[in-house]
């Protein structure tokens, strides 16, 4: 390790006039003009940089990841877990039973619809708020971001409780306000009786809770947009939306794609909000994949089934992941 | 497409300055900004007045938008709960270390991914992605078993490494998105001026990364500050619990004490909001400094 | 046999009361004197032991320390919401607790999966008069795996002022017919308030619904000794469910589709004449912060009358204490439980409107008007099926879903059929 360190710093002290190993040019072309020692250094440097991250992640998550996959091919129950009794291997049984279960597919479809609604809602609102934050006076922006941070800092338990209060059938503010409108009686109206409105309220909670992260990240990205460029585009005759589309958006695109992908991933895993909103026992109509996997593992006592559902979820999500990866690699490696 | 916009040092811009909209148009935006603030902030407001109003008014059949009288008894009740200060200490230790570790290590890795091409880079990106796809709750027991082997149960570091490992992929991605946008010509020119690569990184890249670093650390902080399931399962002594576990004391079989719950969560959220306001000012000045040096 | 038992109880009392001699006990630590024994006993208790009755822990710690000055007792309080995950994880590792509190519908899961150590009934005070419903939850194939800790039974909690205003008397009716007549009168009196419910029975309150099933002679599930099957489709069970739904629809003027989570709050806001709740919930109604102190002298408890002129059979809930099989200090752990559930501590529970684990101490409660209703409910109480998969059925809310479906318009026959199918798919697999 220390030897490598010395290597890494060696060329630096030499006040080298050239770049180390930028991504812009093909590595092969670059390497030709270099001294062998420097080439070795530039090859080891990235590994040194990623080493700590790898150590932490493999150390903590390596075994659990492998174990989750192994579990999904077994039939592990509490008895196996607690008493060291080896769980029997069942091959693809968990998978065939899940994939052949119509309930599972209903949950998948419901999850996909829910995720689309939440992600589109979050990203649209987050982007608009980020753009708005650029246009307002300083004091308004500080107010906006403080409130946003306060929203973000609200623990899930509390945020969900507040929404539950507001939409409560008996003492909810929403019903009481709606009832004040002429000709409207929402007394005792239960928003959760109809799963569609119930899920709508949960989606509202999820979107509301995710907006701060998206808005703050996108706002941070927007500060990287050079104002000269936008000015130049304006002088060239570009209009508001055109400037956004051809000048602003390309710069924030990496962050936009990253945050939207993360939103997809997180919304796929929504669990706590539903659990708390439905008093810990969500009805069948409220099951989403994350919750479903959790329920199967902890209440139906099959850790293996829970694990298999997780693996299937990951595979389903990989479709989105592949799209993201292609975008990511495109942006990262400008040819 | 994105190369077109990557120009020289002009990319440095102060976060605090609005540059596009002429001043006269701003009042319209300001009004809109206030409307958005009110809509977003209403549940926060509701939390605050729930904490301040007498308990009897909370689940009332005649909701009012403001409390009839203000009481701080809920805050007192919350702070009188056993282990409050112990748990404050745990939360601070765990959050601080996991943020520093995740962001520090994440920045190095993000720089490697964003600036270098090396064997295994693609594999690493894919691994970072896949890790985030897995629902964390499904790994609860495997992670527990792993920590048990490592001796990390009931230890702060056990929770810290779990938080750091789970926010790392995100931090790497986030920071990478910002690094890609920093023209490497900037670094080059710094190195031409005789700076070493590390110095160039520190003097040129780091200030430009400030907004990204802040966004990523707030994310890591929020995760560590508010997560409770892993902390609850890993930590065993009541005085080692974090504040988010402490908060659960207000819910129980014998009813939920909503007033104290809301008061407790205000106490928990306050440091985060203050931290953010503090950091926000630093970011603005950090950017300006970057512009001068760049 | 009987003499043996008495002798055993005598020994047990001695162990619990005075410092026992090490030589009396035949265990691995027999050679060691109690005063020299070292180690740590880790105890997981639910939060009530910290908030509602902290003196039990204080008593026990003092008592235990007197016997084993070098043994360290670590009490860690848990929350009901995520305890299962924590315990499931802990049992897989090497740092499981030694003593753990379990809700009495959870115990079978842990017994069947071999997580708990066998206990000797004789080592617990008053174990010969343990409430049977609780003891049954600790027993599997004739062996005992946990000790009852406390119990809870459901009673009518009513607002005497509303009864006085409606019927002229603040006494609670003894039969259901008289009760409904009184409710009608109260309703007429309070007619102006559309949110007032003379009897507030939430529609998803399955513990109440199943009490009506029981009253008609039905049951949730039946067993032939080896296999369990859902029995909600039986005519008796359907009758009971219908009776419950009728009461909900007629007298609950709030949102009928809720569960019982906040019924004490409804009463505290004077929006209910009667609720059917745990004995201690009468205290929640009148105790701040959530309760309404103004109702202090107005709220009383009474036996809930059921159909057919009899009292409504109550569900008996409660908690048990068990020793984890992986524990390295099982004997100390067992003794800690014996100390914790001794007569003195159980007596302290009685003062908290909580039922003790034995009928001996329950008896005097019947004479006290504040606790009589709950104490009287114990002999006829019912319990959920002691079946391997019951915990999963409860956690998936199958009975709640059934009741909700009926309220939404499904026929009782269809809904009970669907519930039975679900129950049959889960009940025989250990959860």
CSV table of N, CA and C in Angstrom, one decimal, chain A residues 77-79 81-83 103 168-171 187-188 190 193 195 278-285 294-295 298-301 303, chain C residues 85 88 91-92 109-110 113-115 194 200 253-255 257-259 262 265 326 392 394-397 400 404 408 429-431:
chain,number,residue,atom,x,y,z
A,77,UNK,N,-36.8,-21.0,6.8
A,77,UNK,CA,-37.8,-20.6,7.7
A,77,UNK,C,-37.2,-20.2,9.1
A,78,UNK,N,-37.9,-19.8,10.0
A,78,UNK,CA,-37.4,-19.4,11.3
A,78,UNK,C,-36.6,-20.5,11.9
A,79,UNK,N,-37.1,-21.7,11.8
A,79,UNK,CA,-36.5,-22.8,12.5
A,79,UNK,C,-35.0,-22.9,12.0
A,81,UNK,N,-33.1,-20.7,10.6
A,81,UNK,CA,-32.4,-19.5,11.0
A,81,UNK,C,-31.9,-19.5,12.4
A,82,UNK,N,-32.8,-20.0,13.3
A,82,UNK,CA,-32.4,-19.9,14.7
A,82,UNK,C,-31.7,-21.1,15.2
A,83,UNK,N,-31.9,-22.2,14.6
A,83,UNK,CA,-31.3,-23.4,15.2
A,83,UNK,C,-30.1,-24.0,14.4
A,103,UNK,N,-51.7,-13.2,-7.7
A,103,UNK,CA,-51.6,-12.1,-6.8
A,103,UNK,C,-50.3,-11.3,-6.9
A,168,UNK,N,-58.1,12.0,8.0
A,168,UNK,CA,-58.9,11.1,8.8
A,168,UNK,C,-60.4,11.3,8.5
A,169,UNK,N,-61.2,10.2,8.6
A,169,UNK,CA,-62.6,10.3,8.3
A,169,UNK,C,-63.4,11.1,9.3
A,170,UNK,N,-63.0,11.0,10.6
A,170,UNK,CA,-63.8,11.6,11.6
A,170,UNK,C,-63.2,13.0,12.0
A,171,UNK,N,-61.9,13.1,12.3
A,171,UNK,CA,-61.4,14.4,12.7
A,171,UNK,C,-60.4,15.0,11.7
A,187,UNK,N,-68.5,14.6,5.7
A,187,UNK,CA,-68.4,14.1,7.0
A,187,UNK,C,-68.3,12.6,7.0
A,188,UNK,N,-67.4,12.1,7.7
A,188,UNK,CA,-67.1,10.6,7.8
A,188,UNK,C,-66.7,10.0,6.5
A,190,UNK,N,-64.4,8.3,4.2
A,190,UNK,CA,-63.2,7.5,4.4
A,190,UNK,C,-62.4,7.4,3.1
A,193,UNK,N,-61.2,3.8,1.8
A,193,UNK,CA,-62.1,2.7,1.5
A,193,UNK,C,-62.0,2.3,0.0
A,195,UNK,N,-59.5,1.9,-2.7
A,195,UNK,CA,-58.1,1.8,-2.8
A,195,UNK,C,-57.4,2.8,-3.8
A,278,UNK,N,-51.9,2.4,7.0
A,278,UNK,CA,-53.0,1.3,7.2
A,278,UNK,C,-52.8,0.6,8.5
A,279,UNK,N,-52.4,1.3,9.5
A,279,UNK,CA,-52.3,0.7,10.9
A,279,UNK,C,-51.5,-0.6,11.0
A,280,UNK,N,-50.5,-0.7,10.2
A,280,UNK,CA,-49.6,-1.9,10.3
A,280,UNK,C,-50.1,-3.1,9.6
A,281,UNK,N,-51.4,-3.1,9.1
A,281,UNK,CA,-51.9,-4.3,8.4
A,281,UNK,C,-52.6,-3.9,7.1
A,282,UNK,N,-51.8,-3.5,6.1
A,282,UNK,CA,-52.4,-3.0,4.8
A,282,UNK,C,-53.2,-4.1,4.2
A,283,UNK,N,-54.4,-3.7,3.6
A,283,UNK,CA,-55.2,-4.6,2.9
A,283,UNK,C,-54.5,-5.1,1.6
A,284,UNK,N,-55.1,-6.1,1.1
A,284,UNK,CA,-54.5,-6.7,-0.2
A,284,UNK,C,-54.4,-5.6,-1.2
A,285,UNK,N,-55.3,-4.7,-1.3
A,285,UNK,CA,-55.3,-3.7,-2.4
A,285,UNK,C,-54.2,-2.6,-2.2
A,294,UNK,N,-41.5,-7.9,2.1
A,294,UNK,CA,-41.4,-7.7,3.6
A,294,UNK,C,-42.4,-8.6,4.3
A,295,UNK,N,-43.7,-8.5,3.9
A,295,UNK,CA,-44.7,-9.3,4.5
A,295,UNK,C,-44.4,-10.8,4.4
A,298,UNK,N,-41.5,-11.7,6.8
A,298,UNK,CA,-41.6,-11.6,8.3
A,298,UNK,C,-42.9,-12.1,8.8
A,299,UNK,N,-44.0,-12.0,8.1
A,299,UNK,CA,-45.3,-12.5,8.7
A,299,UNK,C,-45.7,-13.8,8.1
A,300,UNK,N,-45.3,-14.2,6.9
A,300,UNK,CA,-45.6,-15.5,6.4
A,300,UNK,C,-44.5,-16.5,6.7
A,301,UNK,N,-43.4,-16.0,7.3
A,301,UNK,CA,-42.3,-16.9,7.7
A,301,UNK,C,-41.7,-17.6,6.6
A,303,UNK,N,-38.4,-16.6,4.7
A,303,UNK,CA,-37.3,-15.6,4.4
A,303,UNK,C,-36.9,-15.9,2.9
C,85,UNK,N,-39.0,-8.1,14.0
C,85,UNK,CA,-37.8,-8.1,13.2
C,85,UNK,C,-36.6,-8.2,14.1
C,88,UNK,N,-36.3,-11.7,15.6
C,88,UNK,CA,-36.0,-12.7,14.6
C,88,UNK,C,-34.5,-12.6,14.2
C,91,UNK,N,-32.3,-13.8,17.3
C,91,UNK,CA,-32.2,-15.2,17.5
C,91,UNK,C,-31.3,-15.9,16.6
C,92,UNK,N,-31.0,-15.3,15.5
C,92,UNK,CA,-30.1,-15.9,14.5
C,92,UNK,C,-28.7,-15.7,14.8
C,109,UNK,N,-45.4,-19.2,17.6
C,109,UNK,CA,-44.4,-19.1,16.6
C,109,UNK,C,-43.0,-19.5,17.1
C,110,UNK,N,-42.7,-18.9,18.3
C,110,UNK,CA,-41.4,-19.1,18.8
C,110,UNK,C,-41.2,-20.5,19.5
C,113,UNK,N,-40.8,-23.1,16.6
C,113,UNK,CA,-39.5,-23.0,15.9
C,113,UNK,C,-38.3,-23.2,16.8
C,114,UNK,N,-38.6,-23.8,18.0
C,114,UNK,CA,-37.5,-24.2,18.9
C,114,UNK,C,-36.7,-23.1,19.5
C,115,UNK,N,-37.3,-21.9,19.6
C,115,UNK,CA,-36.5,-20.7,20.1
C,115,UNK,C,-36.5,-20.6,21.6
C,194,UNK,N,-74.7,14.7,15.1
C,194,UNK,CA,-74.6,13.7,14.1
C,194,UNK,C,-73.4,12.8,14.2
C,200,UNK,N,-70.1,2.9,20.3
C,200,UNK,CA,-69.1,3.1,19.3
C,200,UNK,C,-68.3,1.8,19.1
C,253,UNK,N,-72.0,6.1,14.6
C,253,UNK,CA,-72.2,7.2,13.7
C,253,UNK,C,-71.0,7.9,13.3
C,254,UNK,N,-69.8,7.3,13.6
C,254,UNK,CA,-68.6,7.8,13.1
C,254,UNK,C,-68.3,7.1,11.8
C,255,UNK,N,-67.0,7.1,11.4
C,255,UNK,CA,-66.7,6.3,10.2
C,255,UNK,C,-66.7,4.8,10.7
C,257,UNK,N,-65.8,2.2,9.3
C,257,UNK,CA,-64.8,1.2,8.7
C,257,UNK,C,-63.5,1.3,9.4
C,258,UNK,N,-63.4,2.0,10.5
C,258,UNK,CA,-62.1,2.0,11.3
C,258,UNK,C,-61.9,0.8,12.1
C,259,UNK,N,-60.7,0.7,12.7
C,259,UNK,CA,-60.5,-0.3,13.8
C,259,UNK,C,-60.5,0.4,15.1
C,262,UNK,N,-58.4,4.1,18.0
C,262,UNK,CA,-58.7,5.4,18.7
C,262,UNK,C,-60.0,5.5,19.4
C,265,UNK,N,-60.2,7.7,22.4
C,265,UNK,CA,-60.2,9.1,22.0
C,265,UNK,C,-61.6,9.6,21.7
C,326,UNK,N,-31.1,-20.3,23.4
C,326,UNK,CA,-29.7,-20.1,23.1
C,326,UNK,C,-29.0,-19.5,24.4
C,392,UNK,N,-49.5,-15.5,11.6
C,392,UNK,CA,-49.5,-15.0,10.2
C,392,UNK,C,-50.9,-14.5,9.8
C,394,UNK,N,-53.1,-13.4,11.8
C,394,UNK,CA,-53.4,-12.1,12.5
C,394,UNK,C,-52.6,-11.0,11.9
C,395,UNK,N,-51.4,-11.2,11.6
C,395,UNK,CA,-50.6,-10.1,11.0
C,395,UNK,C,-51.0,-9.7,9.6
C,396,UNK,N,-51.6,-10.7,8.9
C,396,UNK,CA,-52.1,-10.3,7.6
C,396,UNK,C,-53.5,-9.7,7.6
C,397,UNK,N,-54.0,-9.5,8.8
C,397,UNK,CA,-55.3,-8.8,9.0
C,397,UNK,C,-56.4,-9.5,8.2
C,400,UNK,N,-59.9,-8.7,9.7
C,400,UNK,CA,-60.2,-7.3,9.5
C,400,UNK,C,-60.7,-7.1,8.1
C,404,UNK,N,-64.3,-5.7,6.8
C,404,UNK,CA,-64.4,-4.5,5.9
C,404,UNK,C,-65.2,-4.9,4.7
C,408,UNK,N,-68.5,-3.1,3.2
C,408,UNK,CA,-68.5,-2.5,1.9
C,408,UNK,C,-69.6,-3.2,1.0
C,429,UNK,N,-49.3,-24.1,8.9
C,429,UNK,CA,-47.8,-24.0,8.7
C,429,UNK,C,-47.3,-23.1,9.8
C,430,UNK,N,-46.2,-23.6,10.4
C,430,UNK,CA,-45.6,-22.8,11.5
C,430,UNK,C,-45.2,-21.4,11.0
C,431,UNK,N,-45.6,-20.4,11.7
C,431,UNK,CA,-45.2,-19.1,11.2
C,431,UNK,C,-44.2,-18.4,12.1
